[in-house]
């Protein structure tokens, strides 16, 4: 897999078949913070003392490791639970070969294809390895405060932006939870709405156009 250095010096890779990169070229770390962690209000959630995050399409875990860093900086006593979903162990192994400027990321190096879970202090991270559409069925109703939704683009991977998968997201979202994604594609927003979610523009950073944030309330 070809490594790419993005504009903020953080590393990502190019998917060899899809010819799409795992992160925005304008800054992989910046994208994690601005497109996922900030719109999901992780800092504010950390003040409550507990944050439950679903990191969909986990890859190398930049989004959730950034979220843990932000949460612990805000409240070192915060209890954080991360569940990641990813179907490709090859990208999970790449965690060992990157060093993004994310404070908590070194802990993610404990994750290998033979060790999918770790706990350190108040933080537990568990990776579900398998197809998203199958893995989400095992998740508890109304469990998560935040969902990072980060598959490849709707053009390359329309099946993971479906009404059915968004309905599963709605099912596992707590009443006040926020889902954030980088895409603003019409098909994405229509499928969110068809699944009973309310959407709004997310921040405009890096990749063209704003992202989308979705909630269970209007
Ligand atoms: C844009 S990348 C996500 C990058 C990731 N968030 C990170 O910080 O490294 C999309 C990820 O979705 C994974 N993926 C693609 N199809 C999937 C599926 N059906 N189920 C689970 N994961 C999938 C890919 O292997 C890839 O790691």
GROMACS .gro file of C-alpha atoms and ligand atoms in nm:
model
  245
    1UNK     CA    1   0.000   0.000   0.000
    2UNK     CA    2   0.139   0.339  -0.101
    3UNK     CA    3   0.199   0.577   0.191
    4UNK     CA    4   0.094   0.942   0.147
    5UNK     CA    5   0.207   1.235   0.360
    6UNK     CA    6  -0.086   1.475   0.392
    7UNK     CA    7  -0.064   1.855   0.420
    8UNK     CA    8  -0.045   1.855   0.801
    9UNK     CA    9   0.245   1.601   0.779
   10UNK     CA   10   0.031   1.311   0.904
   11UNK     CA   11   0.050   0.984   0.715
   12UNK     CA   12  -0.218   0.796   0.530
   13UNK     CA   13  -0.236   0.526   0.260
   14UNK     CA   14  -0.385   0.482  -0.084
   15UNK     CA   15  -0.625   0.190  -0.122
   16UNK     CA   16  -0.474  -0.005  -0.412
   17UNK     CA   17  -0.801  -0.120  -0.574
   18UNK     CA   18  -1.030   0.173  -0.502
   19UNK     CA   19  -0.752   0.427  -0.573
   20UNK     CA   20  -0.888   0.637  -0.287
   21UNK     CA   21  -0.692   0.748   0.019
   22UNK     CA   22  -0.788   0.662   0.375
   23UNK     CA   23  -0.785   1.029   0.479
   24UNK     CA   24  -0.805   1.374   0.327
   25UNK     CA   25  -0.483   1.491   0.159
   26UNK     CA   26  -0.534   1.830   0.319
   27UNK     CA   27  -0.452   1.678   0.659
   28UNK     CA   28  -0.542   1.341   0.807
   29UNK     CA   29  -0.510   1.452   1.169
   30UNK     CA   30  -0.686   1.780   1.102
   31UNK     CA   31  -0.974   1.589   0.943
   32UNK     CA   32  -1.010   1.368   1.252
   33UNK     CA   33  -1.038   1.666   1.480
   34UNK     CA   34  -1.244   1.903   1.265
   35UNK     CA   35  -1.473   1.666   1.077
   36UNK     CA   36  -1.540   1.406   1.345
   37UNK     CA   37  -1.434   1.492   1.701
   38UNK     CA   38  -1.545   1.857   1.716
   39UNK     CA   39  -1.887   1.814   1.548
   40UNK     CA   40  -1.962   1.523   1.784
   41UNK     CA   41  -1.888   1.752   2.081
   42UNK     CA   42  -1.647   1.511   2.251
   43UNK     CA   43  -1.503   1.784   2.472
   44UNK     CA   44  -1.848   1.870   2.607
   45UNK     CA   45  -1.934   1.500   2.655
   46UNK     CA   46  -1.611   1.447   2.851
   47UNK     CA   47  -1.731   1.697   3.112
   48UNK     CA   48  -2.018   1.457   3.195
   49UNK     CA   49  -1.759   1.195   3.298
   50UNK     CA   50  -1.844   0.928   3.041
   51UNK     CA   51  -1.825   0.902   2.661
   52UNK     CA   52  -1.924   0.607   2.443
   53UNK     CA   53  -1.797   0.625   2.085
   54UNK     CA   54  -1.865   0.407   1.781
   55UNK     CA   55  -1.578   0.443   1.532
   56UNK     CA   56  -1.729   0.308   1.209
   57UNK     CA   57  -1.473   0.218   0.940
   58UNK     CA   58  -1.196   0.233   1.199
   59UNK     CA   59  -0.897   0.194   0.960
   60UNK     CA   60  -0.601   0.299   1.175
   61UNK     CA   61  -0.824   0.460   1.437
   62UNK     CA   62  -0.724   0.824   1.390
   63UNK     CA   63  -1.075   0.952   1.464
   64UNK     CA   64  -1.134   0.771   1.791
   65UNK     CA   65  -0.776   0.807   1.917
   66UNK     CA   66  -0.813   1.182   1.861
   67UNK     CA   67  -1.145   1.171   2.050
   68UNK     CA   68  -0.986   0.992   2.346
   69UNK     CA   69  -0.703   1.249   2.351
   70UNK     CA   70  -0.951   1.538   2.353
   71UNK     CA   71  -1.172   1.375   2.618
   72UNK     CA   72  -0.883   1.299   2.856
   73UNK     CA   73  -0.735   1.647   2.812
   74UNK     CA   74  -1.071   1.794   2.911
   75UNK     CA   75  -1.135   1.551   3.195
   76UNK     CA   76  -0.859   1.303   3.292
   77UNK     CA   77  -1.113   1.105   3.499
   78UNK     CA   78  -1.352   1.058   3.209
   79UNK     CA   79  -1.452   0.697   3.137
   80UNK     CA   80  -1.422   0.637   2.763
   81UNK     CA   81  -1.549   0.336   2.571
   82UNK     CA   82  -1.460   0.302   2.202
   83UNK     CA   83  -1.596   0.032   1.975
   84UNK     CA   84  -1.445   0.026   1.627
   85UNK     CA   85  -1.573  -0.160   1.321
   86UNK     CA   86  -1.334  -0.251   1.038
   87UNK     CA   87  -1.324  -0.535   0.785
   88UNK     CA   88  -0.960  -0.527   0.673
   89UNK     CA   89  -0.687  -0.649   0.908
   90UNK     CA   90  -0.418  -0.518   0.668
   91UNK     CA   91  -0.503  -0.156   0.746
   92UNK     CA   92  -0.523  -0.236   1.119
   93UNK     CA   93  -0.166  -0.368   1.099
   94UNK     CA   94  -0.057  -0.036   0.948
   95UNK     CA   95  -0.117   0.124   1.290
   96UNK     CA   96   0.236   0.003   1.372
   97UNK     CA   97   0.390   0.201   1.085
   98UNK     CA   98   0.238   0.548   1.139
   99UNK     CA   99   0.294   0.814   1.403
  100UNK     CA  100   0.025   1.081   1.374
  101UNK     CA  101   0.041   1.376   1.612
  102UNK     CA  102  -0.240   1.239   1.830
  103UNK     CA  103  -0.157   1.218   2.199
  104UNK     CA  104  -0.335   0.886   2.271
  105UNK     CA  105  -0.233   0.714   1.945
  106UNK     CA  106   0.064   0.521   2.089
  107UNK     CA  107  -0.186   0.320   2.293
  108UNK     CA  108  -0.356   0.212   1.969
  109UNK     CA  109  -0.036   0.025   1.880
  110UNK     CA  110  -0.158  -0.239   2.129
  111UNK     CA  111  -0.419  -0.333   1.868
  112UNK     CA  112  -0.308  -0.607   1.631
  113UNK     CA  113  -0.505  -0.862   1.435
  114UNK     CA  114  -0.452  -1.103   1.727
  115UNK     CA  115  -0.535  -0.851   1.999
  116UNK     CA  116  -0.849  -0.656   1.924
  117UNK     CA  117  -0.910  -0.498   2.263
  118UNK     CA  118  -0.722  -0.315   2.537
  119UNK     CA  119  -0.794  -0.119   2.852
  120UNK     CA  120  -0.569   0.148   2.992
  121UNK     CA  121  -0.682   0.357   3.287
  122UNK     CA  122  -1.046   0.454   3.224
  123UNK     CA  123  -1.028   0.388   2.850
  124UNK     CA  124  -1.140   0.069   2.678
  125UNK     CA  125  -1.101   0.019   2.304
  126UNK     CA  126  -1.250  -0.283   2.125
  127UNK     CA  127  -1.230  -0.351   1.755
  128UNK     CA  128  -1.494  -0.564   1.581
  129UNK     CA  129  -1.323  -0.713   1.277
  130UNK     CA  130  -1.569  -0.791   0.998
  131UNK     CA  131  -1.820  -0.643   0.759
  132UNK     CA  132  -1.999  -0.337   0.898
  133UNK     CA  133  -2.341  -0.457   0.791
  134UNK     CA  134  -2.295  -0.777   0.993
  135UNK     CA  135  -2.101  -0.640   1.293
  136UNK     CA  136  -2.346  -0.362   1.378
  137UNK     CA  137  -2.617  -0.620   1.447
  138UNK     CA  138  -2.423  -0.715   1.764
  139UNK     CA  139  -2.432  -0.360   1.907
  140UNK     CA  140  -2.663  -0.264   2.192
  141UNK     CA  141  -2.964  -0.031   2.138
  142UNK     CA  142  -2.927   0.338   2.236
  143UNK     CA  143  -2.568   0.289   2.354
  144UNK     CA  144  -2.346   0.549   2.185
  145UNK     CA  145  -2.302   0.923   2.245
  146UNK     CA  146  -2.106   0.976   1.924
  147UNK     CA  147  -2.058   0.797   1.593
  148UNK     CA  148  -1.774   0.867   1.351
  149UNK     CA  149  -1.892   0.748   1.009
  150UNK     CA  150  -1.589   0.726   0.779
  151UNK     CA  151  -1.616   0.477   0.491
  152UNK     CA  152  -1.472   0.530   0.144
  153UNK     CA  153  -1.676   0.766  -0.073
  154UNK     CA  154  -2.038   0.699  -0.176
  155UNK     CA  155  -1.917   0.673  -0.537
  156UNK     CA  156  -1.674   0.393  -0.454
  157UNK     CA  157  -1.875   0.220  -0.181
  158UNK     CA  158  -2.250   0.301  -0.210
  159UNK     CA  159  -2.351  -0.008  -0.012
  160UNK     CA  160  -2.220   0.129   0.320
  161UNK     CA  161  -2.415   0.454   0.290
  162UNK     CA  162  -2.749   0.274   0.278
  163UNK     CA  163  -3.077   0.347   0.453
  164UNK     CA  164  -3.047   0.008   0.628
  165UNK     CA  165  -2.707   0.085   0.777
  166UNK     CA  166  -2.817   0.433   0.886
  167UNK     CA  167  -3.122   0.274   1.050
  168UNK     CA  168  -2.879   0.057   1.250
  169UNK     CA  169  -2.689   0.373   1.346
  170UNK     CA  170  -3.015   0.534   1.465
  171UNK     CA  171  -3.091   0.222   1.667
  172UNK     CA  172  -2.759   0.229   1.855
  173UNK     CA  173  -2.753   0.608   1.907
  174UNK     CA  174  -2.844   0.738   2.249
  175UNK     CA  175  -3.127   1.000   2.241
  176UNK     CA  176  -2.887   1.298   2.227
  177UNK     CA  177  -2.611   1.133   2.023
  178UNK     CA  178  -2.445   1.291   1.719
  179UNK     CA  179  -2.320   1.110   1.408
  180UNK     CA  180  -2.059   1.290   1.198
  181UNK     CA  181  -1.936   1.213   0.849
  182UNK     CA  182  -1.725   1.395   0.589
  183UNK     CA  183  -1.971   1.345   0.301
  184UNK     CA  184  -2.246   1.583   0.200
  185UNK     CA  185  -2.369   1.371  -0.094
  186UNK     CA  186  -2.741   1.394  -0.163
  187UNK     CA  187  -2.780   1.018  -0.158
  188UNK     CA  188  -2.618   1.006   0.188
  189UNK     CA  189  -2.852   1.267   0.330
  190UNK     CA  190  -3.159   1.110   0.170
  191UNK     CA  191  -3.072   0.773   0.320
  192UNK     CA  192  -3.015   0.929   0.662
  193UNK     CA  193  -3.358   1.093   0.644
  194UNK     CA  194  -3.520   0.768   0.524
  195UNK     CA  195  -3.369   0.601   0.832
  196UNK     CA  196  -3.534   0.859   1.060
  197UNK     CA  197  -3.230   1.079   1.120
  198UNK     CA  198  -3.224   1.459   1.096
  199UNK     CA  199  -2.921   1.599   0.914
  200UNK     CA  200  -2.741   1.931   0.897
  201UNK     CA  201  -2.423   2.065   0.739
  202UNK     CA  202  -2.111   1.972   0.929
  203UNK     CA  203  -1.789   2.175   0.916
  204UNK     CA  204  -1.623   2.252   0.584
  205UNK     CA  205  -1.261   2.138   0.616
  206UNK     CA  206  -1.025   1.982   0.368
  207UNK     CA  207  -1.230   1.769   0.130
  208UNK     CA  208  -1.466   1.978  -0.083
  209UNK     CA  209  -1.804   2.079   0.061
  210UNK     CA  210  -1.925   2.056   0.420
  211UNK     CA  211  -1.956   1.732   0.609
  212UNK     CA  212  -2.288   1.612   0.754
  213UNK     CA  213  -2.398   1.573   1.114
  214UNK     CA  214  -2.704   1.364   1.196
  215UNK     CA  215  -2.913   1.335   1.510
  216UNK     CA  216  -3.234   1.169   1.630
  217UNK     CA  217  -3.388   1.507   1.708
  218UNK     CA  218  -3.477   1.790   1.467
  219LIG     C1  219  -1.178   0.613   0.460
  219LIG     S1  220  -1.115   0.470   0.538
  219LIG     C2  221  -1.131   0.512   0.710
  219LIG     C3  222  -1.009   0.566   0.776
  219LIG     C4  223  -1.014   0.554   0.925
  219LIG     N1  224  -1.125   0.619   0.986
  219LIG     C5  225  -0.881   0.595   0.990
  219LIG     O1  226  -0.879   0.683   1.075
  219LIG     O2  227  -0.778   0.536   0.955
  219LIG     C6  228  -1.248   0.352   0.520
  219LIG     C7  229  -1.228   0.223   0.598
  219LIG     O3  230  -1.345   0.142   0.586
  219LIG     C8  231  -1.306   0.006   0.577
  219LIG     N2  232  -1.418  -0.067   0.516
  219LIG     C9  233  -1.457  -0.063   0.387
  219LIG     N3  234  -1.567  -0.139   0.369
  219LIG    C10  235  -1.601  -0.190   0.489
  219LIG    C11  236  -1.706  -0.273   0.535
  219LIG     N4  237  -1.799  -0.319   0.451
  219LIG     N5  238  -1.711  -0.305   0.664
  219LIG    C12  239  -1.616  -0.258   0.752
  219LIG     N6  240  -1.514  -0.177   0.713
  219LIG    C13  241  -1.506  -0.143   0.584
  219LIG    C14  242  -1.180   0.011   0.494
  219LIG     O4  243  -1.100  -0.105   0.509
  219LIG    C15  244  -1.114   0.137   0.546
  219LIG     O5  245  -1.027   0.108   0.652
   0.00000   0.00000   0.00000
